[in-house]
Coordinates of N, CA, C and O in Angstrom, one line a residue:
M88 N -16.1 30.9 30.0 CA -16.3 29.5 30.2 C -16.8 28.8 28.9 O -16.5 27.7 28.6
E89 N -17.7 29.5 28.2 CA -18.2 29.0 26.9 C -17.1 28.7 25.9 O -17.2 27.8 25.1
I90 N -16.1 29.6 25.9 CA -15.0 29.4 25.0 C -14.3 28.1 25.2 O -13.9 27.4 24.3
I91 N -14.0 27.8 26.5 CA -13.3 26.6 26.8 C -14.2 25.3 26.4 O -13.6 24.4 25.8
V92 N -15.5 25.4 26.6 CA -16.3 24.3 26.2 C -16.3 24.1 24.6 O -16.2 23.0 24.1
V93 N -16.4 25.3 23.9 CA -16.3 25.2 22.4 C -15.0 24.6 22.0 O -15.0 23.8 21.1
I94 N -13.9 25.1 22.5 CA -12.6 24.6 22.2 C -12.5 23.1 22.5 O -12.0 22.3 21.7
A95 N -13.0 22.6 23.6 CA -13.0 21.2 24.0 C -13.8 20.4 23.0 O -13.4 19.3 22.6
V96 N -15.0 20.9 22.6 CA -15.9 20.2 21.7 C -15.2 20.1 20.3 O -15.2 19.0 19.7
L97 N -14.6 21.2 19.8 CA -13.9 21.2 18.6 C -12.7 20.2 18.6 O -12.4 19.5 17.6
F98 N -12.0 20.2 19.7 CA -10.9 19.3 19.9 C -11.3 17.8 19.8 O -10.7 17.0 19.2
L99 N -12.5 17.6 20.5 CA -13.0 16.2 20.5 C -13.5 15.8 19.1 O -13.2 14.7 18.7
I100 N -14.1 16.7 18.3 CA -14.5 16.4 17.0 C -13.2 16.1 16.1 O -13.2 15.2 15.3
W101 N -12.2 16.9 16.3 CA -10.9 16.7 15.6 C -10.3 15.3 15.9 O -9.9 14.6 15.0
L102 N -10.3 15.0 17.2 CA -9.8 13.6 17.5 C -10.6 12.5 16.9 O -10.1 11.5 16.4
I103 N -11.9 12.7 16.9 CA -12.8 11.6 16.3 C -12.5 11.5 14.8 O -12.4 10.4 14.2
W104 N -12.3 12.7 14.1 CA -12.0 12.7 12.7 C -10.6 12.0 12.4 O -10.5 11.2 11.5
Q105 N -9.6 12.2 13.3 CA -8.3 11.6 13.1 C -8.5 10.1 13.3 O -7.8 9.3 12.7
F106 N -9.3 9.7 14.3 CA -9.5 8.2 14.5 C -10.1 7.6 13.3 O -9.7 6.5 12.9
I107 N -11.1 8.2 12.7 CA -11.8 7.7 11.5 C -10.8 7.6 10.3 O -10.7 6.6 9.6
R108 N -9.9 8.6 10.2 CA -8.9 8.5 9.1 C -7.9 7.4 9.3 O -7.5 6.7 8.4
A109 N -7.5 7.2 10.6 CA -6.6 6.2 10.9 C -7.2 4.8 10.7 O -6.5 3.9 10.2
K110 N -8.5 4.7 11.0 CA -9.2 3.4 10.8 C -9.3 3.1 9.3 O -9.0 2.0 8.9
R111 N -9.6 4.1 8.5 CA -9.6 3.9 7.0 C -8.2 3.5 6.4 O -8.1 2.7 5.6
F112 N -7.2 4.1 7.0 CA -5.8 3.8 6.5 C -5.5 2.4 6.9 O -4.9 1.6 6.0
T113 N -5.8 1.9 8.1 CA -5.6 0.6 8.5 C -6.3 -0.4 7.6 O -5.8 -1.5 7.2
Q114 N -7.6 -0.1 7.3 CA -8.4 -0.9 6.4 C -7.7 -1.0 5.0 O -7.7 -2.1 4.3
F115 N -7.2 0.1 4.5 CA -6.5 0.2 3.2 C -5.3 -0.8 3.2 O -5.1 -1.5 2.3
K116 N -4.5 -0.7 4.3 CA -3.3 -1.6 4.4 C -3.8 -3.1 4.4 O -3.1 -3.9 3.8
R117 N -4.8 -3.4 5.1 CA -5.4 -4.8 5.1 C -5.8 -5.2 3.8 O -5.6 -6.3 3.3
Q118 N -6.4 -4.3 3.0 CA -6.9 -4.6 1.7 C -5.7 -4.9 0.8 O -5.8 -5.8 -0.1
I119 N -4.6 -4.2 1.0 CA -3.4 -4.4 0.2 C -2.9 -5.9 0.4 O -2.7 -6.6 -0.6
F120 N -2.8 -6.3 1.6 CA -2.3 -7.6 1.9 C -3.4 -8.7 1.5 O -3.0 -9.8 1.1
R121 N -4.6 -8.4 1.7 CA -5.7 -9.4 1.4 C -5.9 -9.5 -0.1 O -6.1 -10.7 -0.6
E122 N -6.0 -8.4 -0.9 CA -6.4 -8.5 -2.3 C -5.2 -8.4 -3.2 O -5.2 -9.1 -4.2
L123 N -4.3 -7.5 -3.0 CA -3.3 -7.2 -3.9 C -2.1 -8.1 -3.8 O -1.5 -8.5 -4.9
K124 N -1.7 -8.6 -2.6 CA -0.6 -9.4 -2.5 C -0.7 -10.7 -3.3 O 0.3 -11.0 -4.0
P125 N -1.8 -11.4 -3.2 CA -1.9 -12.7 -4.1 C -1.7 -12.4 -5.6 O -1.1 -13.1 -6.3
K126 N -2.3 -11.3 -6.0 CA -2.2 -10.9 -7.4 C -0.8 -10.5 -7.8 O -0.3 -10.9 -8.9
V127 N -0.1 -9.8 -6.9 CA 1.3 -9.5 -7.2 C 2.2 -10.8 -7.2 O 3.0 -10.9 -8.1
I128 N 2.0 -11.7 -6.3 CA 2.8 -12.9 -6.3 C 2.5 -13.7 -7.5 O 3.4 -14.2 -8.2
E129 N 1.3 -13.8 -7.9 CA 0.9 -14.5 -9.2 C 1.6 -13.9 -10.4 O 2.2 -14.6 -11.2
S130 N 1.6 -12.6 -10.4 CA 2.2 -11.8 -11.5 C 3.7 -12.1 -11.6 O 4.3 -12.3 -12.6
I131 N 4.4 -12.1 -10.4 CA 5.8 -12.4 -10.3 C 6.1 -13.8 -10.8 O 7.0 -14.0 -11.6
V132 N 5.3 -14.8 -10.4 CA 5.6 -16.1 -10.8 C 5.4 -16.3 -12.3 O 6.3 -16.9 -13.0
V133 N 4.4 -15.7 -12.9 CA 4.2 -15.7 -14.3 C 5.3 -15.0 -15.1 O 5.8 -15.6 -16.1
E134 N 5.6 -13.8 -14.6 CA 6.7 -13.1 -15.3 C 8.0 -13.8 -15.3 O 8.8 -13.9 -16.3
M135 N 8.4 -14.5 -14.1 CA 9.6 -15.2 -14.0 C 9.6 -16.4 -14.9 O 10.7 -16.8 -15.4
A136 N 8.5 -17.1 -15.0 CA 8.4 -18.3 -15.9 C 8.5 -17.9 -17.3 O 9.2 -18.6 -18.1
E137 N 8.0 -16.7 -17.7 CA 8.1 -16.3 -19.1 C 9.5 -15.8 -19.5 O 9.8 -15.9 -20.7
T138 N 10.2 -15.3 -18.5 CA 11.5 -14.7 -18.8 C 12.7 -15.7 -18.5 O 13.8 -15.3 -18.5
R139 N 12.4 -16.9 -18.3 CA 13.4 -17.9 -17.9 C 14.3 -18.3 -19.1 O 13.7 -18.6 -20.2
D140 N 15.6 -18.2 -19.0 CA 16.5 -18.6 -20.0 C 17.9 -18.8 -19.3 O 18.0 -18.9 -18.1
E141 N 18.9 -19.0 -20.1 CA 20.2 -19.3 -19.5 C 20.8 -18.2 -18.7 O 21.4 -18.4 -17.7
K142 N 20.5 -17.0 -19.2 CA 21.0 -15.8 -18.5 C 20.2 -15.5 -17.2 O 20.8 -15.1 -16.2
L143 N 18.9 -15.8 -17.2 CA 18.0 -15.6 -16.1 C 17.3 -16.9 -15.8 O 16.3 -17.2 -16.3
P144 N 18.0 -17.8 -14.9 CA 17.4 -19.1 -14.7 C 16.1 -19.1 -13.9 O 15.3 -20.0 -14.1
N145 N 15.9 -18.1 -13.1 CA 14.6 -17.9 -12.3 C 14.2 -19.2 -11.7 O 13.1 -19.7 -11.8
S146 N 15.2 -19.7 -10.9 CA 14.9 -21.0 -10.2 C 13.9 -20.7 -9.0 O 13.6 -19.5 -8.8
P147 N 13.4 -21.8 -8.4 CA 12.5 -21.5 -7.2 C 13.2 -20.6 -6.2 O 12.4 -19.9 -5.5
A148 N 14.5 -20.7 -6.0 CA 15.1 -19.8 -5.0 C 15.0 -18.4 -5.4 O 14.8 -17.5 -4.6
H149 N 15.2 -18.1 -6.8 CA 15.0 -16.8 -7.3 C 13.6 -16.3 -7.1 O 13.4 -15.1 -6.7
Q150 N 12.6 -17.1 -7.4 CA 11.2 -16.8 -7.2 C 10.9 -16.4 -5.8 O 10.2 -15.5 -5.5
E151 N 11.4 -17.3 -4.9 CA 11.1 -17.1 -3.5 C 11.7 -15.8 -3.0 O 11.1 -15.0 -2.2
A152 N 12.9 -15.5 -3.4 CA 13.6 -14.2 -3.0 C 12.9 -13.0 -3.6 O 12.7 -12.0 -2.9
T153 N 12.4 -13.1 -4.8 CA 11.7 -12.0 -5.5 C 10.4 -11.8 -4.8 O 10.0 -10.6 -4.5
I154 N 9.7 -12.8 -4.5 CA 8.4 -12.7 -3.8 C 8.6 -12.1 -2.4 O 7.8 -11.2 -2.0
H155 N 9.6 -12.6 -1.7 CA 9.9 -12.1 -0.4 C 10.2 -10.6 -0.4 O 9.7 -9.8 0.4
Y156 N 11.0 -10.2 -1.4 CA 11.3 -8.8 -1.5 C 10.1 -7.9 -1.8 O 9.9 -6.9 -1.1
W157 N 9.3 -8.3 -2.8 CA 8.2 -7.5 -3.2 C 7.0 -7.5 -2.2 O 6.1 -6.7 -2.2
S158 N 7.0 -8.5 -1.3 CA 5.9 -8.6 -0.3 C 6.4 -8.3 1.1 O 5.7 -8.6 2.1
A159 N 7.5 -7.6 1.2 CA 8.1 -7.3 2.5 C 7.3 -6.2 3.3 O 7.2 -6.2 4.5
S160 N 6.6 -5.3 2.5 CA 5.8 -4.2 3.2 C 4.6 -3.9 2.3 O 4.6 -4.2 1.1
A161 N 3.7 -3.2 2.9 CA 2.5 -2.8 2.2 C 2.9 -1.9 1.0 O 2.3 -1.9 -0.1
G162 N 3.8 -1.0 1.3 CA 4.3 0.0 0.3 C 4.8 -0.7 -1.0 O 4.5 -0.3 -2.1
R163 N 5.7 -1.7 -0.7 CA 6.3 -2.5 -1.9 C 5.2 -3.3 -2.6 O 5.3 -3.4 -3.9
I164 N 4.2 -3.8 -1.9 CA 3.2 -4.6 -2.6 C 2.4 -3.6 -3.5 O 2.1 -3.9 -4.7
L165 N 2.0 -2.5 -3.0 CA 1.3 -1.5 -3.7 C 2.1 -1.0 -4.9 O 1.6 -0.8 -6.0
Q166 N 3.4 -0.8 -4.7 CA 4.3 -0.3 -5.7 C 4.4 -1.4 -6.8 O 4.3 -1.0 -8.0
A167 N 4.5 -2.6 -6.5 CA 4.6 -3.7 -7.4 C 3.2 -3.8 -8.2 O 3.2 -4.1 -9.4
A168 N 2.1 -3.6 -7.5 CA 0.8 -3.7 -8.2 C 0.7 -2.6 -9.2 O 0.1 -2.8 -10.3
L169 N 1.2 -1.4 -8.9 CA 1.1 -0.3 -9.8 C 2.1 -0.5 -11.0 O 1.8 -0.3 -12.2
K170 N 3.3 -1.0 -10.7 CA 4.3 -1.3 -11.7 C 3.9 -2.4 -12.7 O 4.1 -2.3 -13.9
R171 N 3.2 -3.4 -12.2 CA 2.8 -4.5 -13.0 C 1.4 -4.3 -13.6 O 0.8 -5.2 -14.2
E172 N 0.8 -3.1 -13.4 CA -0.5 -2.7 -13.9 C -1.6 -3.6 -13.4 O -2.6 -3.8 -14.1
I173 N -1.5 -4.1 -12.2 CA -2.6 -4.8 -11.6 C -3.7 -3.8 -11.2 O -4.9 -4.1 -11.3
I174 N -3.2 -2.7 -10.7 CA -4.1 -1.5 -10.4 C -3.5 -0.3 -11.1 O -2.4 -0.3 -11.5
D175 N -4.3 0.8 -11.2 CA -3.8 2.0 -11.7 C -4.3 3.2 -10.9 O -5.0 3.0 -9.9
E176 N -3.9 4.4 -11.3 CA -4.3 5.6 -10.5 C -5.8 5.7 -10.5 O -6.4 6.2 -9.5
Q177 N -6.5 5.4 -11.5 CA -8.0 5.5 -11.6 C -8.6 4.6 -10.5 O -9.5 5.0 -9.9
W178 N -8.1 3.4 -10.3 CA -8.6 2.5 -9.3 C -8.4 3.2 -7.9 O -9.3 3.1 -7.1
L179 N -7.3 3.8 -7.7 CA -7.0 4.4 -6.4 C -8.0 5.6 -6.2 O -8.5 5.8 -5.1
K180 N -8.3 6.3 -7.2 CA -9.3 7.4 -7.1 C -10.7 6.9 -6.9 O -11.4 7.4 -6.0
E181 N -11.1 5.9 -7.6 CA -12.4 5.3 -7.5 C -12.6 4.7 -6.1 O -13.8 4.8 -5.6
T182 N -11.6 4.1 -5.5 CA -11.8 3.5 -4.2 C -11.6 4.5 -3.1 O -11.7 4.2 -1.9
G183 N -11.1 5.7 -3.4 CA -10.9 6.7 -2.4 C -9.6 6.5 -1.7 O -9.4 7.0 -0.5
N184 N -8.6 5.8 -2.3 CA -7.4 5.5 -1.6 C -6.2 6.2 -2.1 O -5.1 5.9 -1.8
L185 N -6.4 7.2 -2.9 CA -5.2 8.0 -3.5 C -4.5 8.7 -2.3 O -3.2 8.6 -2.3
R186 N -5.2 9.3 -1.4 CA -4.5 10.0 -0.3 C -3.8 8.9 0.6 O -2.7 9.2 1.1
N187 N -4.5 7.8 0.8 CA -3.9 6.8 1.6 C -2.6 6.2 1.0 O -1.6 5.9 1.7
T188 N -2.6 6.1 -0.3 CA -1.4 5.7 -1.1 C -0.3 6.7 -0.9 O 0.9 6.3 -0.6
Q189 N -0.6 8.0 -1.0 CA 0.4 9.0 -0.8 C 1.0 8.9 0.6 O 2.2 9.0 0.8
H190 N 0.1 8.7 1.5 CA 0.6 8.6 2.9 C 1.4 7.4 3.2 O 2.5 7.4 3.8
L191 N 1.0 6.3 2.6 CA 1.7 5.0 2.7 C 3.1 5.1 2.1 O 4.1 4.7 2.7
F192 N 3.2 5.7 0.9 CA 4.5 5.9 0.3 C 5.4 6.8 1.1 O 6.6 6.7 1.1
H193 N 4.8 7.8 1.7 CA 5.6 8.8 2.5 C 6.2 8.1 3.8 O 7.3 8.2 4.1
I194 N 5.3 7.3 4.5 CA 5.8 6.7 5.7 C 6.7 5.5 5.5 O 7.5 5.2 6.4
E195 N 6.6 4.9 4.3 CA 7.4 3.7 4.0 C 8.4 4.0 3.0 O 8.9 3.1 2.3
R196 N 8.8 5.3 2.8 CA 9.8 5.6 1.7 C 11.1 4.9 1.8 O 11.7 4.7 0.8
D197 N 11.5 4.5 3.1 CA 12.8 3.8 3.2 C 12.7 2.3 2.8 O 13.7 1.7 2.6
K198 N 11.4 1.8 2.6 CA 11.2 0.4 2.3 C 10.9 0.3 0.8 O 10.9 -0.9 0.3
L199 N 10.6 1.4 0.1 CA 10.2 1.3 -1.3 C 11.4 0.9 -2.2 O 12.5 1.2 -2.0
H200 N 11.0 0.3 -3.4 CA 12.0 0.0 -4.4 C 12.5 1.2 -5.1 O 11.7 2.1 -5.5
R201 N 13.8 1.3 -5.3 CA 14.3 2.5 -6.0 C 14.8 2.2 -7.3 O 15.2 1.2 -7.7

């Protein structure tokens, strides 16, 4: 009987740990949309304004399409932030989000830019 109680308690502890991890991951995704998305959009607008020429007109339609593409998912926003050096791997380590980043890239691999 004691074995069943121990197993049940261990299972309950494991479920609580999984809930905490899921909650942290959800907070990480919210942080991406709240903090990184505006910075990525600003970076895109600046980059497109700087590279405007006859070959690359970068009209408002181009800007809108580019912003829509890069902000379509949390994974793409994070990918764009890393690509544009808004954040770096050190920031991910310092905030404790390196594992969350790996998990996000894994589950959204079909949405990432190739």
